[in-house]
Amino acid sequence: MSLRENLLLYLVTDPVICGPKGVVPVCREALKAGVRFLQLRDKSACTREMVETAGRLARMAEGFGAVFVVNDRVDVALASGARGIHLGDDDMPPALARKILGPEAVIGVSVRTREGAEIAWREGADYLAANIVFPTPTKPDPRKPLGLGGVKDLAEATPLPLVAIGGINRENAGKALAAGAAGVAVVSAIMGAEDPGKAVMELLEALGAR
Amino acid sequence: MSLRENLLLYLVTDPVICGPKGVVPVCREALKAGVRFLQLRDKSACTREMVETAGRLARMAEGFGAVFVVNDRVDVALASGARGIHLGDDDMPPALARKILGPEAVIGVSVRTREGAEIAWREGADYLAANIVFPTPTKPDPRKPLGLGGVKDLAEATPLPLVAIGGINRENAGKALAAGAAGVAVVSAIMGAEDPGKAVMELLEALGAR
């Protein structure tokens, strides 16, 4: 499976949205149902806890042939055996992460503009995330949603695979692909689902993969 | 200068306590006045900001022959050219940090018991911090202060150099050395001083180094 194929349905964790079920069990259900790209995102846990959770997710993802990356924390990625890292504007510059993680690591970068996409490509990103596409309940976000037009614009501007993130659900997932995205990334649509496995299958269907 | 000598007066940064002066200028004054061990501690800044501050402090410390380490964040240490890391209970296990940072890195570990000191030594720590020795205004801390008796106990139990941290000032700094510490670590006593350089000189005098 190529990185582009892995990116079709990309799950970002959230310890609050998944509630008492817990991140690891929800990720297991999602991987079983067909998610092939997983990102640990946690802005509140201490490093020791993050390393422990990341280690469990890394081993689990590997068993399913999925790519596992950590949001922001290169230290947690190194300590857990993650395949790579996802970086935003507040995180380490991609070129620095590449220097630390080496040529084999998968590095994703959130972008909003053609210029940002060009810089991320030059800095060695392996994939980009158009962030954010639709308004999202995951976090209060002052950024104007890019919309499907923004996805199309970014996809045309870069040779890298692009995932659409922000407010993605089974109604609009197919439209993101039609606009040029290689895949969609979701938080709430799976993390907050009563039946995460069913939510994955419905999203894969909307993406034409079932 | 040996690591033990560097540890005599150890400054831990705090972006709140140092106020509008800013962490980098206060550290510069402290290094000029004789501090030879510096730790960047910041639990609120984003990674990009931390990497930038750490890079400036690493270069500055090197110019003064001082050791510079980062609290908790192995990624920031790697990205900034820091000499090493300081780890507490919530951070990465020392053995894992050693694996990532390599044999040359300086690794410090906060301990409270003889058993903790023994484990940290086995896991490859280069120095220990007795944390906390006296009640401290830096952070609300539910831990019972170890007192000078605790410092003596830990110093006797380990072959590693030990720094005393928590509520250290020029009145009690000399007593910590007399109890067996290789040095003292301070936050408020320098970060919160009106004249950080003067505070350093007074502490060095109390430590018998002037």
Short mmCIF file of C-alpha atoms in Angstrom, two decimals, chain B:
data_model
loop_
_atom_site.label_atom_id
_atom_site.label_comp_id
_atom_site.label_asym_id
_atom_site.label_seq_id
_atom_site.Cartn_x
_atom_site.Cartn_y
_atom_site.Cartn_z
CA MET B 1 35.26 22.21 34.45
CA SER B 2 33.68 18.89 35.50
CA LEU B 3 29.93 18.31 35.47
CA ARG B 4 30.01 18.38 39.29
CA GLU B 5 31.65 21.83 39.22
CA ASN B 6 29.12 23.10 36.66
CA LEU B 7 26.32 22.03 38.98
CA LEU B 8 27.34 24.36 41.83
CA LEU B 9 24.79 27.00 40.86
CA TYR B 10 22.08 25.77 38.53
CA LEU B 11 19.41 28.07 37.08
CA VAL B 12 15.98 26.83 36.02
CA THR B 13 14.02 29.27 33.85
CA ASP B 14 10.45 30.38 34.39
CA PRO B 15 8.73 32.64 31.84
CA VAL B 16 6.20 33.92 34.39
CA ILE B 17 8.53 34.67 37.30
CA CYS B 18 11.05 36.54 35.14
CA GLY B 19 8.26 38.79 33.90
CA PRO B 20 8.65 41.36 31.11
CA LYS B 21 12.45 41.18 31.23
CA GLY B 22 12.26 37.90 29.35
CA VAL B 23 14.00 34.57 29.91
CA VAL B 24 16.91 35.07 27.51
CA PRO B 25 18.13 38.42 28.92
CA VAL B 26 17.88 37.17 32.52
CA CYS B 27 19.84 34.05 31.59
CA ARG B 28 22.50 36.19 29.91
CA GLU B 29 22.92 38.25 33.10
CA ALA B 30 23.06 35.07 35.19
CA LEU B 31 25.69 33.44 32.95
CA LYS B 32 27.78 36.61 32.96
CA ALA B 33 27.70 36.59 36.75
CA GLY B 34 28.82 32.96 37.00
CA VAL B 35 25.94 30.48 36.57
CA ARG B 36 27.35 27.41 34.79
CA PHE B 37 24.27 25.20 34.49
CA LEU B 38 21.07 26.26 32.81
CA GLN B 39 17.76 24.46 32.35
CA LEU B 40 14.95 25.68 30.10
CA ARG B 41 11.65 24.87 31.74
CA ASP B 42 8.47 26.02 30.03
CA LYS B 43 5.20 24.16 30.28
CA SER B 44 3.16 26.64 28.25
CA ALA B 45 5.07 27.68 25.12
CA CYS B 46 4.44 25.91 21.82
CA THR B 47 7.17 23.69 20.38
CA ARG B 48 8.27 26.21 17.77
CA GLU B 49 8.74 28.91 20.39
CA MET B 50 10.56 26.53 22.73
CA VAL B 51 12.93 25.41 19.98
CA GLU B 52 13.74 29.03 19.21
CA THR B 53 14.37 30.00 22.85
CA ALA B 54 16.34 26.80 23.49
CA GLY B 55 18.54 27.47 20.46
CA ARG B 56 19.42 30.94 21.76
CA LEU B 57 20.12 29.64 25.26
CA ALA B 58 22.22 26.72 23.95
CA ARG B 59 24.49 29.05 21.97
CA MET B 60 24.72 31.50 24.85
CA ALA B 61 25.54 28.81 27.42
CA GLU B 62 28.22 27.36 25.18
CA GLY B 63 29.88 30.75 24.97
CA PHE B 64 30.14 30.82 28.77
CA GLY B 65 31.28 27.20 29.15
CA ALA B 66 27.96 26.41 30.82
CA VAL B 67 25.88 23.24 30.44
CA PHE B 68 22.43 23.79 28.93
CA VAL B 69 19.63 21.23 29.28
CA VAL B 70 15.91 21.23 28.51
CA ASN B 71 13.23 20.15 30.96
CA ASP B 72 11.18 17.16 29.78
CA ARG B 73 11.34 17.82 26.02
CA VAL B 74 13.85 15.56 24.28
CA ASP B 75 12.62 16.91 20.92
CA VAL B 76 13.47 20.47 21.91
CA ALA B 77 16.88 19.33 23.21
CA LEU B 78 17.64 17.62 19.88
CA ALA B 79 16.41 20.53 17.79
CA SER B 80 18.31 23.19 19.73
CA GLY B 81 21.72 21.65 20.25
CA ALA B 82 21.23 21.41 24.03
CA ARG B 83 23.74 19.28 25.94
CA GLY B 84 20.98 17.21 27.51
CA ILE B 85 17.71 16.85 29.34
CA HIS B 86 16.23 17.02 32.82
CA LEU B 87 13.54 14.45 33.59
CA GLY B 88 10.85 14.16 36.26
CA ASP B 89 8.28 11.48 37.04
CA ASP B 90 5.90 12.68 34.31
CA ASP B 91 8.59 12.70 31.64
CA MET B 92 10.16 10.06 29.46
CA PRO B 93 11.95 7.27 31.37
CA PRO B 94 15.71 8.10 31.57
CA ALA B 95 16.76 4.91 29.76
CA LEU B 96 14.60 5.83 26.77
CA ALA B 97 15.99 9.39 26.71
CA ARG B 98 19.53 7.94 26.80
CA LYS B 99 18.72 5.69 23.85
CA ILE B 100 17.48 8.67 21.82
CA LEU B 101 20.11 11.22 22.90
CA GLY B 102 23.16 8.96 22.95
CA PRO B 103 26.03 8.40 25.39
CA GLU B 104 27.33 11.98 25.37
CA ALA B 105 24.12 13.67 26.50
CA VAL B 106 23.82 15.01 30.05
CA ILE B 107 20.77 13.45 31.70
CA GLY B 108 19.45 14.71 35.02
CA VAL B 109 16.68 13.06 37.00
CA SER B 110 14.56 14.41 39.85
CA VAL B 111 14.42 12.02 42.79
CA ARG B 112 12.95 11.92 46.27
CA THR B 113 14.06 8.56 47.67
CA ARG B 114 17.12 6.32 47.89
CA GLU B 115 15.28 3.82 45.71
CA GLY B 116 14.56 6.50 43.10
CA ALA B 117 18.22 7.51 43.15
CA GLU B 118 19.31 3.90 42.64
CA ILE B 119 16.90 3.44 39.69
CA ALA B 120 17.99 6.70 38.06
CA TRP B 121 21.64 5.66 38.39
CA ARG B 122 20.94 2.28 36.82
CA GLU B 123 19.00 3.97 34.01
CA GLY B 124 22.04 6.09 33.14
CA ALA B 125 21.47 9.45 34.84
CA ASP B 126 24.49 11.78 35.04
CA TYR B 127 23.23 13.82 37.97
CA LEU B 128 20.25 13.87 40.32
CA ALA B 129 18.06 16.63 41.71
CA ALA B 130 16.66 16.32 45.23
CA ASN B 131 13.21 17.71 44.57
CA ILE B 132 11.96 19.55 46.60
CA VAL B 133 14.15 20.51 49.55
CA PHE B 134 12.34 23.51 51.04
CA PRO B 135 8.82 24.88 50.41
CA THR B 136 8.88 26.93 47.23
CA PRO B 137 6.88 29.82 45.82
CA THR B 138 7.59 28.71 42.21
CA LYS B 139 4.74 26.27 41.93
CA PRO B 140 2.08 24.87 44.20
CA ASP B 141 3.67 21.58 45.18
CA PRO B 142 1.85 18.92 47.14
CA ARG B 143 5.09 17.05 47.85
CA LYS B 144 6.49 17.17 51.35
CA PRO B 145 9.82 19.06 51.34
CA LEU B 146 12.76 16.69 51.88
CA GLY B 147 14.66 19.10 54.12
CA LEU B 148 18.41 19.03 54.66
CA GLY B 149 18.10 15.56 56.18
CA GLY B 150 16.65 14.31 52.90
CA VAL B 151 19.53 15.88 50.94
CA LYS B 152 22.06 14.19 53.23
CA ASP B 153 20.30 10.86 52.87
CA LEU B 154 20.19 11.03 49.06
CA ALA B 155 23.77 12.29 48.76
CA GLU B 156 25.02 9.36 50.83
CA ALA B 157 22.99 6.90 48.75
CA THR B 158 24.30 7.83 45.30
CA PRO B 159 27.67 8.14 43.55
CA LEU B 160 26.12 10.78 41.27
CA PRO B 161 26.37 14.52 41.89
CA LEU B 162 23.18 15.80 43.50
CA VAL B 163 21.66 19.26 43.29
CA ALA B 164 19.20 20.57 45.86
CA ILE B 165 16.13 22.30 44.40
CA GLY B 166 13.13 23.99 45.99
CA GLY B 167 13.13 27.10 48.14
CA ILE B 168 16.90 27.64 47.90
CA ASN B 169 18.18 31.12 48.77
CA ARG B 170 21.41 32.66 50.02
CA GLU B 171 20.50 31.84 53.61
CA ASN B 172 20.21 28.08 53.09
CA ALA B 173 22.37 27.44 49.98
CA GLY B 174 25.52 26.77 52.00
CA LYS B 175 23.65 24.35 54.25
CA ALA B 176 22.61 22.28 51.21
CA LEU B 177 26.28 21.92 50.26
CA ALA B 178 27.18 21.01 53.83
CA ALA B 179 24.50 18.31 53.67
CA GLY B 180 26.29 16.74 50.72
CA ALA B 181 24.83 18.43 47.63
CA ALA B 182 27.18 19.24 44.75
CA GLY B 183 25.17 22.38 44.12
CA VAL B 184 21.86 24.17 44.33
CA ALA B 185 19.24 24.81 41.69
CA VAL B 186 17.13 27.93 41.85
CA VAL B 187 14.23 29.46 39.98
CA SER B 188 12.79 32.47 41.86
CA ALA B 189 16.02 33.49 43.61
CA ILE B 190 17.48 34.51 40.23
CA MET B 191 14.54 34.63 37.78
CA GLY B 192 12.54 36.83 40.14
CA ALA B 193 15.43 39.02 41.32
CA GLU B 194 15.44 42.72 40.54
CA ASP B 195 19.15 42.38 39.70
CA PRO B 196 19.77 38.77 38.57
CA GLY B 197 23.55 39.29 38.29
CA LYS B 198 23.73 40.51 41.89
CA ALA B 199 21.56 37.59 43.02
CA VAL B 200 23.98 35.17 41.32
CA MET B 201 26.97 36.76 42.99
CA GLU B 202 25.34 36.62 46.41
CA LEU B 203 24.43 32.96 45.90
CA LEU B 204 27.98 32.13 44.76
CA GLU B 205 29.30 33.85 47.86
CA ALA B 206 26.93 31.82 50.03
CA LEU B 207 28.25 28.71 48.27
CA GLY B 208 31.82 29.67 49.09
CA ALA B 209 32.76 30.24 45.45
CA ARG B 210 33.67 33.91 45.72
#
